[in-house]
Every structure is written in structure tokens, then in C-alpha cells.
Short mmCIF file of C-alpha atoms in Angstrom, two decimals:
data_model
loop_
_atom_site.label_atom_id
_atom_site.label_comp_id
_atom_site.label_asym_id
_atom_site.label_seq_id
_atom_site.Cartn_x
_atom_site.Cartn_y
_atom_site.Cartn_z
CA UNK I 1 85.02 60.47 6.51
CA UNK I 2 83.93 57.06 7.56
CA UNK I 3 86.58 55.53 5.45
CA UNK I 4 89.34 57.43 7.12
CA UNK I 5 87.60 56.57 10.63
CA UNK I 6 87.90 52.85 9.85
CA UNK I 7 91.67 52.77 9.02
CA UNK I 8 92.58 54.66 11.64
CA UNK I 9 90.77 52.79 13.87
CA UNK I 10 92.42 49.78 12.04
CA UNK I 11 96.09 51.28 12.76
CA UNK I 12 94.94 52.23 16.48
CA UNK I 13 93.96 48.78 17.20
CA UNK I 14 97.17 46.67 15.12
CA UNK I 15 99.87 49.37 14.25
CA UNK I 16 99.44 51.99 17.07
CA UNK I 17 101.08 55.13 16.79
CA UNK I 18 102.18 57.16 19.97
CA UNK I 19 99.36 59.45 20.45
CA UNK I 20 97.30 56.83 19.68
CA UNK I 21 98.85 54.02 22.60
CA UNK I 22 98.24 57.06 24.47
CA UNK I 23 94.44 57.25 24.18
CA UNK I 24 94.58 53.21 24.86
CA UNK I 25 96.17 53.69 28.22
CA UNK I 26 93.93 56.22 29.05
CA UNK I 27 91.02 53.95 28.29
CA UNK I 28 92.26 51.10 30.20
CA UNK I 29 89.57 51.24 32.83
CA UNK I 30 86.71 50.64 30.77
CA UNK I 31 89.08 47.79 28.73
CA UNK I 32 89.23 46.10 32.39
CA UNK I 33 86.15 46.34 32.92
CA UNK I 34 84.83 45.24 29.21
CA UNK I 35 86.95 41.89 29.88
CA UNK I 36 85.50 41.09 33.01
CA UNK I 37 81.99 41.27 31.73
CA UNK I 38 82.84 38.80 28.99
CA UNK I 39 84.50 36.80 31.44
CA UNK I 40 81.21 36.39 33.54
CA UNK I 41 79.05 36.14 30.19
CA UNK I 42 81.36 33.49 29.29
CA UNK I 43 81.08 31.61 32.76
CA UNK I 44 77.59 32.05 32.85
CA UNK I 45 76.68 30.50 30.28
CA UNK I 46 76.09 26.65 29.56
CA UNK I 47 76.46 24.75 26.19
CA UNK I 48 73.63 22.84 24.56
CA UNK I 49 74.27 19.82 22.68
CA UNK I 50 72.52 19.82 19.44
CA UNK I 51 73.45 16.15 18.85
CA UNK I 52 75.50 17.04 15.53
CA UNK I 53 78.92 18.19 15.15
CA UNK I 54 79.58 21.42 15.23
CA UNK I 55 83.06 23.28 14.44
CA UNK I 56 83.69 26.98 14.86
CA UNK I 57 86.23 29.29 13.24
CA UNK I 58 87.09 32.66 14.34
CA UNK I 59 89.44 34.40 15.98
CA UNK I 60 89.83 37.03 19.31
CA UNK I 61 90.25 40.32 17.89
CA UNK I 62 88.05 42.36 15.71
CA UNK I 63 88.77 42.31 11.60
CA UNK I 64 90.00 39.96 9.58
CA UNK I 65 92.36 36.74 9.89
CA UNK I 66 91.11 34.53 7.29
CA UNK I 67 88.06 32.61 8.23
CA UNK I 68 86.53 32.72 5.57
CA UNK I 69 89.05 30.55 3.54
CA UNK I 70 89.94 28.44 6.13
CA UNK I 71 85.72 27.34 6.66
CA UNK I 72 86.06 27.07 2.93
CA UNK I 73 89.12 24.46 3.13
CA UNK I 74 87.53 22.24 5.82
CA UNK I 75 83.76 22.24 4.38
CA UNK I 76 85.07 21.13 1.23
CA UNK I 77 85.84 18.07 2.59
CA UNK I 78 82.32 17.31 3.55
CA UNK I 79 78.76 16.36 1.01
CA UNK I 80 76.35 17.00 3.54
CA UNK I 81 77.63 20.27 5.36
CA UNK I 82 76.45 23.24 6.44
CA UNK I 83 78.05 26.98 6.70
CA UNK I 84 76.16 29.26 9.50
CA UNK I 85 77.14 33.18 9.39
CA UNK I 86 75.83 35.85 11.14
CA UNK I 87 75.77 37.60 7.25
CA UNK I 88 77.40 41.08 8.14
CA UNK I 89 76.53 44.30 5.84
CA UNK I 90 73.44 41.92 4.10
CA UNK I 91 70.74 44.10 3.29
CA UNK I 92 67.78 41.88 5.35
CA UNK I 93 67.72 40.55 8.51
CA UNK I 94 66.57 37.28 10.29
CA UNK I 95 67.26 33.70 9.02
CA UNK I 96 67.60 33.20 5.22
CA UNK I 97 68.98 29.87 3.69
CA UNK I 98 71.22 31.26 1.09
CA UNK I 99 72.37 28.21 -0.63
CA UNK I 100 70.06 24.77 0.11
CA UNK I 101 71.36 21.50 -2.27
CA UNK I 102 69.61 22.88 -5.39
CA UNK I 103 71.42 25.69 -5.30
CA UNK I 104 71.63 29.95 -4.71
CA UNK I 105 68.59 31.24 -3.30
CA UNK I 106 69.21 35.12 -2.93
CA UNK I 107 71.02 37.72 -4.23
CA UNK I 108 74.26 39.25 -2.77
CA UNK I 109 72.37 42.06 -1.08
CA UNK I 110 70.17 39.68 1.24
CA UNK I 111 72.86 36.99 1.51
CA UNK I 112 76.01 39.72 2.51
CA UNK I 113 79.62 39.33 0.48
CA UNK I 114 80.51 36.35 2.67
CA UNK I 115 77.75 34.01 2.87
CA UNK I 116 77.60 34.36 -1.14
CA UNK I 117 81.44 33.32 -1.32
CA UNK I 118 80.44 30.04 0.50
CA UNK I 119 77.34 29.70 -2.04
CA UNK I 120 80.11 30.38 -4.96
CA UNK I 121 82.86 28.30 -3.37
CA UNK I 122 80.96 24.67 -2.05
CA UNK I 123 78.98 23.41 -4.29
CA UNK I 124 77.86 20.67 -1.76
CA UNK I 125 77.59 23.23 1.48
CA UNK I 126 74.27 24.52 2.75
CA UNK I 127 74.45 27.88 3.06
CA UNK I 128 72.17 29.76 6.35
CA UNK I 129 72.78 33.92 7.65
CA UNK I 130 70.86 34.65 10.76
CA UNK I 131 71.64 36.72 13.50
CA UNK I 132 70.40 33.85 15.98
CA UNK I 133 72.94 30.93 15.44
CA UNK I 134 70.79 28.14 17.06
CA UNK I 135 67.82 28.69 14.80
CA UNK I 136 70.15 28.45 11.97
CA UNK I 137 71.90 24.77 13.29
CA UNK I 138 68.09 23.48 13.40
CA UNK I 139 67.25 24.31 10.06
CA UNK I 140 70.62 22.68 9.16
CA UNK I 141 69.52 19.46 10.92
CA UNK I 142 66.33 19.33 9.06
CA UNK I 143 68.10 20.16 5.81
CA UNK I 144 70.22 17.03 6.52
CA UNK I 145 73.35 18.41 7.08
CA UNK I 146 75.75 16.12 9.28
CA UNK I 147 78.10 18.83 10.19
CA UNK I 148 77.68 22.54 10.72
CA UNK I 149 80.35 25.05 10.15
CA UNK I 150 80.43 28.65 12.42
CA UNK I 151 81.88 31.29 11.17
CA UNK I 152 83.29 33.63 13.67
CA UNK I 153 81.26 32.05 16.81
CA UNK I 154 83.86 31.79 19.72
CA UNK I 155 81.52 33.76 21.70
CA UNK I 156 78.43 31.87 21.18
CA UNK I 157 79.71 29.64 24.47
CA UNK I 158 75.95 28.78 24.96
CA UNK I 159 76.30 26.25 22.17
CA UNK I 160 78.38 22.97 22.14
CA UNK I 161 81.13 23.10 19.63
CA UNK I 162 84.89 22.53 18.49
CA UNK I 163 86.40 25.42 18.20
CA UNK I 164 89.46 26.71 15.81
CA UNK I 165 91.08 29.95 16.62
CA UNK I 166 93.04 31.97 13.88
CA UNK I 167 95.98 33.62 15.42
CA UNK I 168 96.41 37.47 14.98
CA UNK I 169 99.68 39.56 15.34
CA UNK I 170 98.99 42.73 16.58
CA UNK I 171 101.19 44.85 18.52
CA UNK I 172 97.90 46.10 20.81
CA UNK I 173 96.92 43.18 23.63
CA UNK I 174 94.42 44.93 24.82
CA UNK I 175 90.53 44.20 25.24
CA UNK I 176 88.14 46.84 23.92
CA UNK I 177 88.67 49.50 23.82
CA UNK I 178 91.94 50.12 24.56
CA UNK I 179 92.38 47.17 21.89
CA UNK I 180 91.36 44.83 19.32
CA UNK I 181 90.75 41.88 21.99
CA UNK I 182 86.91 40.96 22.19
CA UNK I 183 87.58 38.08 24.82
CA UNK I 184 90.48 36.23 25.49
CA UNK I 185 90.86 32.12 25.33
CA UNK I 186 89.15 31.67 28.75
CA UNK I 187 90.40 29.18 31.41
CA UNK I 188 88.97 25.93 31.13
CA UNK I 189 87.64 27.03 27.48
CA UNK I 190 89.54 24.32 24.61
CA UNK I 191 90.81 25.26 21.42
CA UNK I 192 93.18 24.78 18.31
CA UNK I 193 94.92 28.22 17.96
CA UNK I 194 96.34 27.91 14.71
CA UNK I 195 98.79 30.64 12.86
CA UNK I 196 98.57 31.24 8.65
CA UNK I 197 102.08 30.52 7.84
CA UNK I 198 102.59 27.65 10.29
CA UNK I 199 99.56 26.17 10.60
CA UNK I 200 97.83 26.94 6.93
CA UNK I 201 99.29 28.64 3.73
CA UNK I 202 97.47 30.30 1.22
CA UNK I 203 97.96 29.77 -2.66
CA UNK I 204 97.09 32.75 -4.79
CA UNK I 205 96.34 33.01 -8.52
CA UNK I 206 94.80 35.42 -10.39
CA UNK I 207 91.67 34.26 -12.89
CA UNK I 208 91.92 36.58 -16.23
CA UNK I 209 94.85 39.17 -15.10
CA UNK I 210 95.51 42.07 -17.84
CA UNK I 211 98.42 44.14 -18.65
CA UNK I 212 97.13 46.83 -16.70
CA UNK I 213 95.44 46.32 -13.34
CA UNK I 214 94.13 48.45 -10.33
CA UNK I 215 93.44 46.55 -7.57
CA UNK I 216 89.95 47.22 -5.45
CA UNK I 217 89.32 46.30 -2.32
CA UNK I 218 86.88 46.48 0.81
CA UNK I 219 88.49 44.15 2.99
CA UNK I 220 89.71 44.86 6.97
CA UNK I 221 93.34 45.31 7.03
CA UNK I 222 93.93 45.34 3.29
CA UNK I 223 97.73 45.52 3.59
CA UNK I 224 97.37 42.00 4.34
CA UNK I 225 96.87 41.16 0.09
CA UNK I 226 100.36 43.53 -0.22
CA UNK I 227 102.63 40.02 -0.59
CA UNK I 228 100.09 38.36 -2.86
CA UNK I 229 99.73 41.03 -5.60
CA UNK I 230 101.00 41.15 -8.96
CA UNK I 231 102.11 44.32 -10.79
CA UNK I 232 98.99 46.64 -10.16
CA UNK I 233 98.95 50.44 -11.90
CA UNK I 234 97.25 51.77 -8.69
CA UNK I 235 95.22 50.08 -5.34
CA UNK I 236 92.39 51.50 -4.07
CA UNK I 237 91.66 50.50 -0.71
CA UNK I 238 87.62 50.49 0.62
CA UNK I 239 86.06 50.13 4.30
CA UNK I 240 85.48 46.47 5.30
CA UNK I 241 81.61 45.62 3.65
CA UNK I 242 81.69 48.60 1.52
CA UNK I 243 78.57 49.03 -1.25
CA UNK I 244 80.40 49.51 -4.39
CA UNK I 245 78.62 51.64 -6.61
CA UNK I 246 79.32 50.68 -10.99
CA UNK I 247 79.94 54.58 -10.93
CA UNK I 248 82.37 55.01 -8.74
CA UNK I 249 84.50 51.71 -10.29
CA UNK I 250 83.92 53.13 -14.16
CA UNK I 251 85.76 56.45 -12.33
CA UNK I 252 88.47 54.14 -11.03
CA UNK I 253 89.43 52.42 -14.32
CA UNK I 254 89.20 55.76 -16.37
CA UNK I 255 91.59 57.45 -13.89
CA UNK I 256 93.69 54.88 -13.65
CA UNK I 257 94.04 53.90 -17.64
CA UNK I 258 93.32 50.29 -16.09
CA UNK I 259 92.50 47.35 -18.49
CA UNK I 260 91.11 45.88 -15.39
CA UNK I 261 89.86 46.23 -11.72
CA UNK I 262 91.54 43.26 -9.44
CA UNK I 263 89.78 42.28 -6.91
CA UNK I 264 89.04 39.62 -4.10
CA UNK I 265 86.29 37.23 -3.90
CA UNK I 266 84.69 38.95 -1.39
CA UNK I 267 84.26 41.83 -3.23
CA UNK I 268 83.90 39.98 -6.82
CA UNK I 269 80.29 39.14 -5.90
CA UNK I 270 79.08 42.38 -5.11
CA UNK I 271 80.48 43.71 -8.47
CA UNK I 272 80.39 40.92 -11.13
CA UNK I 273 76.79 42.48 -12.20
CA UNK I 274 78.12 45.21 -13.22
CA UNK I 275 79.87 44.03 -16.33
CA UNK I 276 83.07 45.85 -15.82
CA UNK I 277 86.31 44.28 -16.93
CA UNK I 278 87.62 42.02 -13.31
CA UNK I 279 90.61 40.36 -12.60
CA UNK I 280 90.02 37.76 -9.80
CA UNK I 281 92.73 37.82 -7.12
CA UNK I 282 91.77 34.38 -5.56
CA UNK I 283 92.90 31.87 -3.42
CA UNK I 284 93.43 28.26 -1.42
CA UNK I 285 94.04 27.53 1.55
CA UNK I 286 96.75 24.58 1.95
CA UNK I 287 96.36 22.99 5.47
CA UNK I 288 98.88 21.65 7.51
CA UNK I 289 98.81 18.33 9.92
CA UNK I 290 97.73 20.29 12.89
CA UNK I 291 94.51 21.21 11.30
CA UNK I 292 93.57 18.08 8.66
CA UNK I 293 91.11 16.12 10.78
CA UNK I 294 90.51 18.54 12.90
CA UNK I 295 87.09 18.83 12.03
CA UNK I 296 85.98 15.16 13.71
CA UNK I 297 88.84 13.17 15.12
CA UNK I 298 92.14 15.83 16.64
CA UNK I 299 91.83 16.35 19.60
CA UNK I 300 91.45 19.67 21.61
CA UNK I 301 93.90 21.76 22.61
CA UNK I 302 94.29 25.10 24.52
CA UNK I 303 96.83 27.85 24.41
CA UNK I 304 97.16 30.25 27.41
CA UNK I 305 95.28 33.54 26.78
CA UNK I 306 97.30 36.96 27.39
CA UNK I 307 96.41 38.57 30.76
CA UNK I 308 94.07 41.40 30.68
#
């Protein structure tokens, strides 16, 4: 049931079918008036200068667009960084350093699937989840970090930063709930609005393929992997964040005849304790000249958000 809810709320928000741009209409009041309050929240509010630099990385709509990646590809740059996340889906709560400069500190379950792929993925990178993103960019500071990473923190327009902005496509320009919008690019509020495709490219490969695959995944709008994907037997698509159980993937690759379950990063560190046989589906990001240097010396620049 709840896996069924989250697609179609998925297709309601990006792919909208007719009954369903019907309901959106009809909840067009309360969208108006959801914008408006995020609007005042966002003019409200006054940045602090933690006297570090601090980029962000997110995007305007709900689900995925490829932040994770994309903080991956500019941290890497960087020996004495730091990656803040809120940690979605963790099992714990609060602030947790996940990765200091000696190395992983937690398991997957308190970390959440993200904040371990940053652990896995820069070697170099603090690592902090916390709900409360200033506590986390002080306990960077005193780690030593010299530049601080946000993933997903648009919003957090109490807090002085540089922020990138992964464009969407969606065919639903609505704010909630009428659509996937959670604010729009404010006037007066600077970004880089950068597009996969344009602005980045992604390089896939896949660590220790088989002859016969079935690809697993728990990632938001999964029919984004579709062009990336080698010859799979079968694809079995999760909720975003779901808790894989070892049952429920031994059922998969007996059903399927599978030599091997392909999956993502994201959802290869939830699973690798298992012992089953994986194929990693992962990837690079390849940035282009609007986005190298971004991180200290481009300067900013805004694109017009979409009227409510």
C-alpha cells in the first residue's frame, strides 16, 4: 500500500494524469497559500555568517535530482571538507559525526543510506547528519574543516551560503500541494541553477555485472536509472529509503533465476551485509565549466523563478 501511494504520488507530482491535474487545480488554494508562507519565512529570515565557506546543493521540488553525486564531485576536490545532511530514513536522531578523518563511525542504520555513501565515496570528507544544520557547521569548524558542503539546504535561508540548484523537469509547476514545488528561487535570493545534461553528465559503470541481473532499487523516481541500465532479467522498483529485508532480496533472486541483484549505491550500503550476490550500478559525475570553481571563485547567478 505505501509503495503504491509513493509512485502515484510520484506520477501526480512529475507525470500527471488527467484526473490527477484535476485534484491539483482543485487544491490550488492551499498551493497559494503554502507559497506565500515560504515566501514570508524566506523574507523573514536573516543569514549568519559562520566565517567559513559554505556551499549548498539541492534543488526546488521534492525527490530526487542528483545531489548526492554532484556534493560527491565538488567535495572531492577538497582535503579538509565537510558533508552536512539532514540523514533522512536513519534510524537515530540528533547530531552524529558519521565519518571524522580516521574514518566510519556508525553503521548504516544511524548514519541513513546517504550520509554512508559520502563516508564510502570521500575518503578525505567529514561526514555530520543532524536535523539542526548550524550545530552540525560548528562541529565542522572544530573538526577543521575549511569548507562545508549542504546537502539539500536551499531553505535553510537563516544561514550564509552559496547555493547550487539542480534543475528538475516536471510537467507540474505547482507549489505544494497542487505540485512538487517546495519554494521557488525567491527575488533577490542568488543561485547557479544548473541542468544534468548541460551543466553535468553522469558516467555509469557497473562493478562485478553477471550474465543474469535483476535490478533493485529504492530510489525517488527510479525511471530516471532506465537509460543507464544494462540487460537486466527483471527490475524491481522500492519506495525512496526503503528497509530492505535479506528475505525479501533471497525471494527476488530465486524468482527471478538472477545470478545477481543490481543495484545503486544508495541502496548497496544498506544491503552489502547481507552477503547476497550484488552488481554495483555506479557512477561519476563529469562537470562542466559552469560548475568547476564554483565552489570558491564563480560567481553568483540567478535564474527567474516560475510564478506561483
Amino acid at each position: 500500500m505505501k509503495k503504491a501511494l509513493v509512485f502515484w504520488v510520484e506520477e501526480y507530482f512529475y507525470n500527471p494524469k488527467t484526473l490527477q491535474k484535476l485534484l491539483s487545480y482543485l487544491l490550488l488554494p492551499l498551493s497559494w497559500l503554502y507559497c506565500f508562507v515560504m515566501y514570508l519565512r524566506y523574507k523573514m529570515q536573516k543569514a549568519e555568517d559562520f566565517g567559513i565557506h559554505i556551499v549548498s546543493v539541492g534543488n526546488l521540488t521534492v525527490g530526487g535530482s542528483g545531489k548526492t553525486p554532484l556534493v560527491t564531485a565538488l567535495a572531492q576536490k577538497y582535503t579538509k571538507s565537510a558533508v552536512i545532511l539532514r540523514g533522512y530514513g536513519r534510524k537515530s536522531s540528533g547530531m552524529i559525526v558519521v565519518k571524522d578523518k580516521y574514518g566510519i563511525c556508525c553503521n548504516v542504520q544511524i548514519s541513513g543510506d546517504e550520509a554512508m555513501i559520502y563516508a564510502k565515496k570521500l575518503p578525505d570528507a567529514i561526514v555530520i547528519v543532524s536535523e539542526e544544520r548550524k550545530i552540525a557547521i560548528q562541529k565542522a569548524k572544530e573538526l577543521g574543516c575549511e569548507i562545508i558542503f549542504l546537502d539539500d539546504a536551499y531553505s535553510k535561508h537563516d544561514i550564509k551560503k552559496r547555493d547550487i540548484l539542480i534543475h528538475v523537469e516536471t510537467k507540474n509547476d505547482f507549489c505544494l500541494p497542487s505540485g512538487p514545488y517546495r519554494e521557488r528561487l525567491w527575488k533577490g535570493k542568488k543561485a547557479l541553477v544548473v541542468q544534468e545534461g548541460i551543466d553535468f553528465t553522469r558516467e555509469v559503470h557497473v562493478n562485478n555485472p553477471t550474465p543474469k541481473m535483476s535490478l533493485v532499487t529504492a530510489i525517488a523516481r527510479p525511471e530516471r536509472l532506465d537509460k543507464y541500465l544494462p540487460s537486466v532479467v527483471a527490475k524491481h522498483c522500492f519506495e525512496d529509503h526503503h528497509t530492505f529485508t535479506k528475505e525479501e532480496l533471497e525471494t527476488i533472486l530465486e524468482k527471478d533465476g538472477a545470478t545477481s541483484l543490481l543495484v545503486t549505491l544508495k541502496d548497496y550500503v544498506k544491503i552489502e551485509a547481507f552477503g547476497l550476490p550484488l552488481s554495483l550500478l555506479d557512477l561519476e559525475l563529469k562537470l562542466g565549466n559552469k560548475i568547476k570553481g564554483t565552489s570558491k571563485n564563480s560567481s553568483d547567478t540567478q535564474r527567474e523563478s516560475k510564478k506561483m
